[in-house]
Each structure stands twice: as C-alpha cells, then as structure tokens.
Coordinates of N, CA and C in Angstrom, one line a residue:
X1022 N -5.3 -32.2 15.1 CA -5.6 -31.0 15.6 C -4.7 -30.1 14.9
X1023 N -5.1 -29.1 14.3 CA -4.2 -28.2 13.4 C -4.4 -26.8 14.2
X1024 N -3.2 -25.9 14.6 CA -3.5 -24.7 15.0 C -3.0 -23.8 14.0
X1025 N -3.7 -22.8 13.4 CA -3.2 -21.8 12.3 C -3.2 -20.5 13.3
X1026 N -2.1 -19.8 13.8 CA -2.3 -18.7 14.7 C -1.8 -17.6 13.4
X1027 N -2.3 -16.6 13.6 CA -1.5 -15.2 13.2 C -1.5 -14.4 14.1
X1028 N -0.3 -13.9 14.5 CA -0.1 -12.9 15.6 C -0.4 -11.3 15.3
X1029 N -0.5 -10.6 16.4 CA -0.4 -9.4 16.2 C 0.7 -8.6 15.9
X1030 N 1.8 -9.4 16.1 CA 3.1 -9.0 15.9 C 3.5 -8.8 14.4
X1031 N 2.7 -9.5 13.6 CA 2.8 -9.3 12.2 C 2.0 -8.2 11.6
X1032 N 0.8 -8.0 12.3 CA -0.2 -7.0 12.1 C 0.8 -5.7 12.3
X1033 N 1.1 -5.6 13.4 CA 2.0 -4.4 14.1 C 3.1 -4.1 13.3
X1034 N 4.0 -5.2 12.8 CA 5.2 -4.5 12.0 C 4.9 -4.2 10.5
X1035 N 4.0 -4.8 9.9 CA 3.1 -4.1 8.7 C 2.7 -3.0 8.8
X1036 N 1.8 -2.7 9.6 CA 1.5 -1.2 10.2 C 2.6 -0.2 10.4
X1037 N 3.3 -0.4 11.0 CA 4.5 0.3 11.5 C 5.7 0.8 10.2
X1038 N 5.6 -0.6 9.1 CA 6.2 -0.2 7.9 C 5.4 0.8 7.2
X1039 N 4.3 0.7 7.1 CA 3.3 1.6 6.1 C 3.4 3.1 6.5
X1040 N 3.4 3.3 7.8 CA 3.5 4.8 8.4 C 5.0 5.1 8.1
X1041 N 5.9 4.4 8.1 CA 7.3 4.9 7.9 C 7.5 5.2 6.6
X1042 N 7.1 4.3 5.5 CA 7.1 4.7 4.2 C 6.4 5.9 3.8
X1043 N 5.4 6.4 4.4 CA 4.7 7.5 4.3 C 5.7 8.6 4.6
X1044 N 6.1 8.5 5.9 CA 6.9 9.3 6.6 C 8.2 9.7 5.7
X1045 N 8.8 8.7 5.1 CA 10.1 8.9 4.2 C 9.7 9.1 2.8
X1046 N 8.5 9.3 2.5 CA 8.3 9.8 1.3 C 8.2 9.0 0.1
X1047 N 8.0 7.5 0.5 CA 8.2 6.6 -0.8 C 7.1 6.5 -1.7
X1048 N 7.1 6.1 -2.6 CA 5.8 6.1 -3.7 C 4.5 5.6 -3.1
X1049 N 3.7 6.0 -3.7 CA 2.2 5.6 -3.3 C 2.0 4.2 -3.5
X1050 N 2.6 3.5 -4.4 CA 2.4 1.9 -4.5 C 3.0 1.2 -3.5
X1051 N 3.8 1.8 -3.0 CA 4.8 1.0 -1.7 C 3.8 1.2 -0.6
X1052 N 3.4 2.5 -0.4 CA 2.5 2.5 0.8 C 1.4 1.6 0.8
X1053 N 0.7 1.7 -0.6 CA -0.3 0.8 -0.9 C 0.2 -0.6 -0.6
X1054 N 1.0 -1.2 -1.0 CA 1.6 -2.5 -0.7 C 1.6 -2.9 0.8
X1055 N 1.9 -1.7 1.6 CA 1.9 -2.1 2.7 C 0.4 -2.0 3.7
X1056 N -0.3 -1.2 3.0 CA -1.5 -0.9 3.7 C -2.3 -2.2 3.3
X1057 N -2.3 -2.6 2.0 CA -3.0 -4.1 1.5 C -2.5 -5.1 2.5
X1058 N -1.4 -5.3 3.0 CA -0.8 -6.3 3.7 C -1.3 -6.2 5.1
X1059 N -1.2 -4.9 5.7 CA -1.9 -4.5 6.8 C -3.3 -5.1 6.6
X1060 N -4.1 -4.7 5.9 CA -5.6 -5.3 5.9 C -5.7 -6.8 5.9
X1061 N -4.9 -7.3 5.0 CA -4.8 -8.8 4.9 C -4.5 -9.4 6.5
X1062 N -3.3 -9.0 7.0 CA -2.8 -9.4 8.4 C -3.8 -9.1 9.2
X1063 N -4.4 -8.0 9.4 CA -5.6 -7.8 10.4 C -6.5 -8.8 10.2
X1064 N -7.1 -9.1 8.9 CA -8.1 -9.8 9.0 C -7.8 -11.4 9.3
X1065 N -6.7 -11.7 9.0 CA -6.3 -13.0 9.5 C -6.3 -13.3 11.1
X1066 N -5.6 -12.2 11.7 CA -5.6 -12.2 12.9 C -7.0 -12.3 13.7
X1067 N -7.9 -11.4 13.3 CA -9.3 -11.5 13.6 C -9.9 -12.9 13.5
X1068 N -9.8 -13.0 12.1 CA -10.6 -14.3 11.7 C -10.1 -15.7 12.0
X1069 N -9.0 -15.5 12.5 CA -8.4 -16.7 13.4 C -8.6 -16.9 14.8
X1070 N -9.0 -16.0 15.4 CA -9.3 -15.6 16.7 C -10.9 -15.9 17.0
X1071 N -11.8 -15.4 16.2 CA -13.2 -15.5 16.6 C -13.5 -16.9 16.3
X1072 N -14.7 -17.2 17.1 CA -15.5 -18.7 16.9 C -15.9 -18.8 15.3
X1073 N -15.9 -19.9 14.9 CA -16.4 -20.3 13.5 C -17.9 -20.4 13.6
X1074 N -18.7 -19.5 12.7 CA -20.2 -19.6 12.8 C -20.4 -20.2 11.3
X1075 N -19.8 -19.7 10.2 CA -20.2 -20.3 9.0 C -19.0 -20.8 8.2
X1076 N -19.5 -21.2 7.1 CA -18.6 -21.8 6.0 C -17.7 -20.6 5.2
X1077 N -16.6 -20.6 5.1 CA -15.8 -19.5 4.4 C -15.9 -18.4 5.5
X1078 N -15.9 -18.4 6.6 CA -15.9 -17.3 7.7 C -14.7 -16.5 7.6
X1079 N -13.5 -17.3 7.5 CA -12.3 -16.7 7.5 C -12.2 -16.0 6.2
X1080 N -12.5 -16.4 5.0 CA -12.1 -15.5 4.0 C -13.1 -14.5 3.7
X1081 N -14.3 -14.4 4.1 CA -15.1 -13.2 4.3 C -14.5 -12.1 5.5
X1082 N -13.9 -12.7 6.5 CA -13.6 -11.7 7.5 C -11.9 -11.0 6.8
X1083 N -11.5 -11.7 6.2 CA -10.3 -11.2 5.5 C -10.5 -10.3 4.4
X1084 N -11.4 -10.7 3.5 CA -11.9 -9.6 2.3 C -12.3 -8.3 3.2
X1085 N -13.2 -8.5 4.0 CA -13.9 -7.4 4.9 C -13.0 -6.5 5.2
X1086 N -11.9 -7.1 5.9 CA -10.8 -6.3 6.6 C -10.1 -5.6 5.5
X1087 N -10.0 -6.2 4.3 CA -8.8 -5.7 3.4 C -9.7 -4.5 2.7
X1088 N -10.8 -4.6 2.2 CA -11.7 -3.5 1.9 C -12.0 -2.3 2.8
X1089 N -12.1 -2.7 4.1 CA -12.4 -1.8 5.2 C -11.2 -0.9 5.2
X1090 N -10.1 -1.5 5.2 CA -8.8 -0.7 5.2 C -8.3 0.0 4.1
X1091 N -8.6 -0.5 2.8 CA -8.1 -0.1 1.6 C -9.0 1.3 1.1
X1092 N -10.1 0.8 1.0 CA -11.2 1.8 0.4 C -11.5 3.0 0.8
X1093 N -11.3 3.3 2.0 CA -11.4 4.6 2.7 C -10.2 5.5 2.4
X1094 N -9.1 4.7 2.1 CA -7.9 5.4 2.1 C -7.2 5.7 0.5
X1095 N -8.2 5.3 -0.4 CA -8.0 5.6 -1.9 C -8.3 7.1 -2.0
X1096 N -9.1 7.4 -1.5 CA -9.5 9.2 -1.6 C -8.3 10.0 -1.4
X1097 N -7.3 9.6 -0.4 CA -6.1 10.2 0.4 C -5.0 10.6 -0.8
X1098 N -4.9 9.2 -1.5 CA -3.9 9.2 -2.4 C -4.4 9.0 -3.8
X1099 N -4.1 10.0 -4.7 CA -4.9 10.1 -6.2 C -3.7 9.7 -7.1
X1100 N -2.7 9.3 -6.8 CA -1.6 9.1 -7.9 C -2.2 7.9 -8.7
X1101 N -2.0 8.1 -9.9 CA -2.3 6.9 -10.9 C -1.2 6.5 -11.8
X1102 N -1.1 5.4 -12.3 CA -0.6 4.7 -13.3 C -1.3 4.2 -14.2
X1103 N -0.7 3.9 -15.7 CA -1.5 3.4 -16.8 C -0.9 1.9 -16.9
X1104 N -1.9 1.2 -17.2 CA -1.1 -0.4 -17.5 C -2.0 -0.6 -18.8
X1105 N -1.0 -1.1 -20.0 CA -1.2 -1.1 -21.2 C -1.7 -2.4 -21.3
X1106 N -2.8 -2.9 -21.7 CA -3.2 -4.4 -21.9 C -3.4 -4.4 -23.4
X1107 N -2.3 -5.0 -24.1 CA -2.2 -4.9 -25.8 C -2.0 -6.2 -26.1
X1108 N -3.3 -7.1 -25.6 CA -2.9 -8.5 -26.0 C -3.2 -8.7 -27.6
X1109 N -4.7 -8.5 -27.8 CA -5.3 -8.8 -29.1 C -6.8 -8.1 -29.2
X1110 N -7.3 -8.1 -30.6 CA -8.5 -7.6 -30.4 C -8.3 -6.2 -31.3
X1111 N -9.5 -5.5 -31.7 CA -9.4 -4.1 -32.2 C -9.1 -3.3 -31.1
X1112 N -8.7 -2.1 -31.5 CA -8.3 -1.1 -30.5 C -9.5 -0.5 -29.9
X1113 N -9.3 -0.6 -28.5 CA -10.2 -0.3 -27.5 C -11.1 -1.1 -27.3
X1114 N -11.0 -2.6 -27.5 CA -11.6 -3.6 -26.8 C -11.0 -3.8 -25.4
X1115 N -11.7 -4.7 -25.0 CA -11.1 -5.1 -23.3 C -9.8 -5.6 -23.3
X1116 N -9.3 -6.4 -24.1 CA -8.0 -6.9 -24.3 C -6.8 -6.0 -25.1
X1117 N -7.3 -4.9 -25.6 CA -6.6 -4.1 -26.2 C -6.8 -2.5 -26.0
X1118 N -6.5 -2.3 -24.7 CA -6.8 -1.0 -24.1 C -5.8 -0.5 -23.0
X1119 N -5.5 0.8 -22.9 CA -4.8 0.9 -21.6 C -5.7 1.5 -20.6
X1120 N -5.3 1.1 -19.4 CA -6.3 1.1 -18.3 C -5.3 2.3 -17.2
X1121 N -6.0 3.0 -16.4 CA -5.6 3.7 -15.7 C -5.9 3.1 -14.3
X1122 N -4.9 2.8 -13.2 CA -5.6 2.4 -12.1 C -4.7 3.4 -11.0
X1123 N -5.2 3.4 -10.0 CA -4.8 4.3 -8.6 C -3.5 3.5 -8.2
X1124 N -2.5 4.0 -7.9 CA -1.1 3.5 -7.6 C -1.4 2.7 -6.2
X1125 N -2.0 3.3 -5.3 CA -2.2 2.6 -4.1 C -3.0 1.6 -3.8
X1126 N -4.2 1.4 -5.1 CA -4.9 0.3 -5.2 C -4.1 -0.9 -5.6
X1127 N -3.2 -0.5 -6.8 CA -2.4 -1.6 -7.4 C -1.7 -2.2 -6.2
X1128 N -0.8 -1.0 -5.3 CA 0.2 -1.6 -4.6 C -0.5 -2.4 -3.6
X1129 N -2.0 -2.0 -3.0 CA -2.6 -2.7 -2.1 C -3.0 -4.3 -2.4
X1130 N -3.4 -4.3 -3.8 CA -3.5 -5.6 -4.2 C -2.4 -6.5 -4.4
X1131 N -1.4 -6.0 -4.7 CA -0.1 -6.8 -4.6 C 0.4 -7.5 -3.2
X1132 N 0.2 -6.3 -2.0 CA 0.5 -6.5 -0.9 C -0.4 -7.5 -0.4
X1133 N -1.8 -7.4 -0.9 CA -2.7 -8.6 -0.3 C -2.3 -9.9 -0.9
X1134 N -1.9 -9.9 -2.1 CA -1.6 -11.4 -2.4 C -0.1 -11.7 -2.2
X1135 N 0.6 -10.9 -1.7 CA 1.8 -11.4 -1.0 C 1.9 -11.8 0.3
X1136 N 0.9 -11.1 1.1 CA 0.8 -11.3 2.4 C 0.2 -12.8 2.6
X1137 N -1.0 -13.1 1.7 CA -1.7 -14.1 1.6 C -0.7 -15.4 1.3
X1138 N 0.1 -15.1 0.1 CA 1.2 -16.3 -0.3 C 2.2 -16.6 1.0
X1139 N 2.5 -15.5 1.5 CA 3.5 -15.7 2.5 C 2.9 -16.4 3.7
X1140 N 1.6 -16.0 4.1 CA 0.9 -17.0 5.1 C 0.8 -18.2 4.8
X1141 N 0.4 -18.6 3.6 CA 0.2 -20.2 3.2 C 1.7 -20.9 3.3
X1142 N 2.7 -20.2 2.8 CA 3.9 -20.8 3.1 C 4.4 -20.9 4.4
X1143 N 4.0 -20.0 5.1 CA 4.4 -20.3 6.7 C 3.7 -21.5 7.1
X1144 N 2.4 -21.8 6.9 CA 1.6 -22.8 7.3 C 1.8 -24.3 6.7
X1145 N 2.5 -24.0 5.4 CA 2.9 -25.4 4.7 C 4.2 -25.7 5.2
X1146 N 5.1 -24.8 5.8 CA 6.5 -25.1 6.6 C 5.9 -25.8 7.8
X1147 N 5.2 -25.1 8.5 CA 4.4 -25.8 9.7 C 4.0 -27.1 9.8
X1148 N 3.3 -27.3 8.7 CA 2.7 -28.6 8.4 C 3.9 -29.6 8.0
X1149 N 4.8 -29.3 7.0 CA 5.8 -30.3 6.4 C 6.6 -30.7 7.7
X1150 N 7.1 -29.9 8.3 CA 8.2 -29.9 9.7 C 7.5 -30.2 10.8
X1151 N 6.4 -30.2 10.9 CA 5.7 -30.1 12.3 C 5.8 -29.2 13.4
X1152 N 7.0 -28.1 12.8 CA 7.0 -26.8 13.7 C 7.8 -25.9 12.8
X1153 N 7.8 -24.6 13.1 CA 8.5 -23.9 12.6 C 10.0 -23.8 12.5
X1154 N 10.5 -23.2 11.5 CA 12.1 -23.5 11.2 C 12.8 -22.7 12.2
X1155 N 12.3 -21.4 12.6 CA 13.1 -20.5 13.4 C 11.9 -19.5 14.1
X1156 N 12.3 -19.1 15.0 CA 11.3 -18.2 15.8 C 10.9 -16.9 14.9
X1157 N 9.6 -16.6 15.1 CA 8.9 -15.4 14.5 C 8.9 -15.8 12.9
X1158 N 8.8 -16.9 12.4 CA 8.9 -17.4 11.0 C 7.9 -16.8 10.0
X1159 N 6.5 -16.6 10.5 CA 5.6 -15.8 9.9 C 6.0 -14.4 9.8
X1160 N 6.3 -13.8 11.0 CA 6.7 -12.4 10.9 C 7.9 -12.0 9.4
X1161 N 8.9 -13.1 9.8 CA 10.0 -12.8 8.9 C 9.7 -13.1 7.4
X1162 N 8.8 -14.1 7.0 CA 8.7 -14.5 5.9 C 7.8 -13.4 5.0
X1163 N 6.9 -12.8 6.0 CA 6.0 -11.5 5.4 C 6.7 -10.3 5.2
X1164 N 7.4 -9.9 6.2 CA 8.3 -8.7 5.9 C 9.5 -9.1 5.0
X1165 N 9.9 -10.0 4.5 CA 10.8 -10.4 3.6 C 10.2 -10.5 2.5
X1166 N 9.2 -10.9 2.1 CA 8.4 -11.0 0.7 C 8.2 -9.4 0.4
X1167 N 7.5 -8.8 1.7 CA 7.0 -7.3 1.4 C 8.4 -6.5 1.1
X1168 N 9.5 -6.6 1.8 CA 10.6 -5.7 1.4 C 11.1 -6.2 -0.1
X1169 N 11.1 -7.3 -0.6 CA 11.7 -7.7 -2.0 C 10.6 -7.0 -3.1
X1170 N 9.1 -7.2 -2.5 CA 8.1 -6.7 -3.6 C 8.2 -5.0 -3.6
X1171 N 8.4 -4.3 -2.4 CA 8.6 -3.1 -2.5 C 10.0 -2.5 -3.2
X1172 N 10.9 -3.2 -2.9 CA 12.0 -2.7 -3.9 C 11.7 -3.0 -5.4
X1173 N 10.9 -4.1 -5.8 CA 10.5 -4.0 -7.1 C 9.8 -2.7 -7.7
X1174 N 8.7 -2.3 -6.7 CA 7.9 -1.4 -7.1 C 8.6 0.0 -7.1
X1175 N 9.9 -0.1 -6.3 CA 10.2 1.4 -6.3 C 11.2 1.4 -7.6
X1176 N 11.6 0.2 -8.1 CA 12.4 0.7 -9.4 C 11.5 0.6 -10.5
X1177 N 10.4 0.0 -10.6 CA 9.4 0.1 -11.6 C 8.9 1.7 -11.7
X1178 N 8.4 2.3 -10.7 CA 8.0 3.4 -10.6 C 9.1 4.6 -10.4
X1179 N 10.0 4.6 -10.3 CA 11.0 5.6 -10.3 C 11.1 6.4 -10.9

C-alpha cells in the first residue's frame, strides 16, 4: 500500500512566492516559473485527493490545473523573448528559425517541469528509504529547485 501525498503547504508556498516576485518587480519569466509551479502543485494536490474514476486521471487533473492557471494569465504579461533554433536546414525551416515566445509561458513551462521533477524525486526518496529524510521534504525540495531555477532565469534575462 503506497501513499502519495501532496500538501496544500507546497501550493501555498509557491503561490506566495509568485505574488512576492511580482511585488518586487522580478522578470516575467520568474513570475511565470512560479505560476507554472503553482498550477502543477495545485493539480497534484487536488488530483491526489479525489477518488480515482479513470486511467490517467491524475495526469489529466494536473494538466488541466496547469492550463487553467497559466493560460488566463498570459494576456496580462506580454513580454517576449526570442529563441533561435538554428540547427540545420534552409533558412526559415522549422529547425532553422528564430521563435518568439511569451516570457511568462516559457517560465511556466520550466516551472511545471521543475515542480514535477522535484515531486518525483521526493516520491523516489520516500520509496527508497521508506520515509522522508527530513520534515517538509517535498516543500523544501520544490522550493530549492525553483529558487535555483529562478536564479538561472534572473541571470539569463538580466
């Protein structure tokens, strides 16, 4: 019998970090990072609390939570960044083109991936050791990974 819990404390911590980032005037990508993490965290929290009705229900709930959190906010922040994908092929082809992407969307995708990875690392540690290594391990791992990622985004978009 395995229990996978995701607490409201993670969700509240990430939500508070997103509001604080906006208040202190941090880059849109960092705000997006935290909003994406909030969407995933909320989806995990809700998805693990409700009764299972169909296969891949948790994935559907998490994806819906992410999309319903991020998509409405994309129109509030319109900062863009270009990503040159200059691999090979003629100029203008799919793999040899410069793409413009909303900074908040980019940050949200990164935040979603990082939150998902930190959650699975937390679950792996619990399975491997049979218990958590320290209190609030899931919260600490998630916030630590998000902090390191936000530092990276800060220095990239500075």
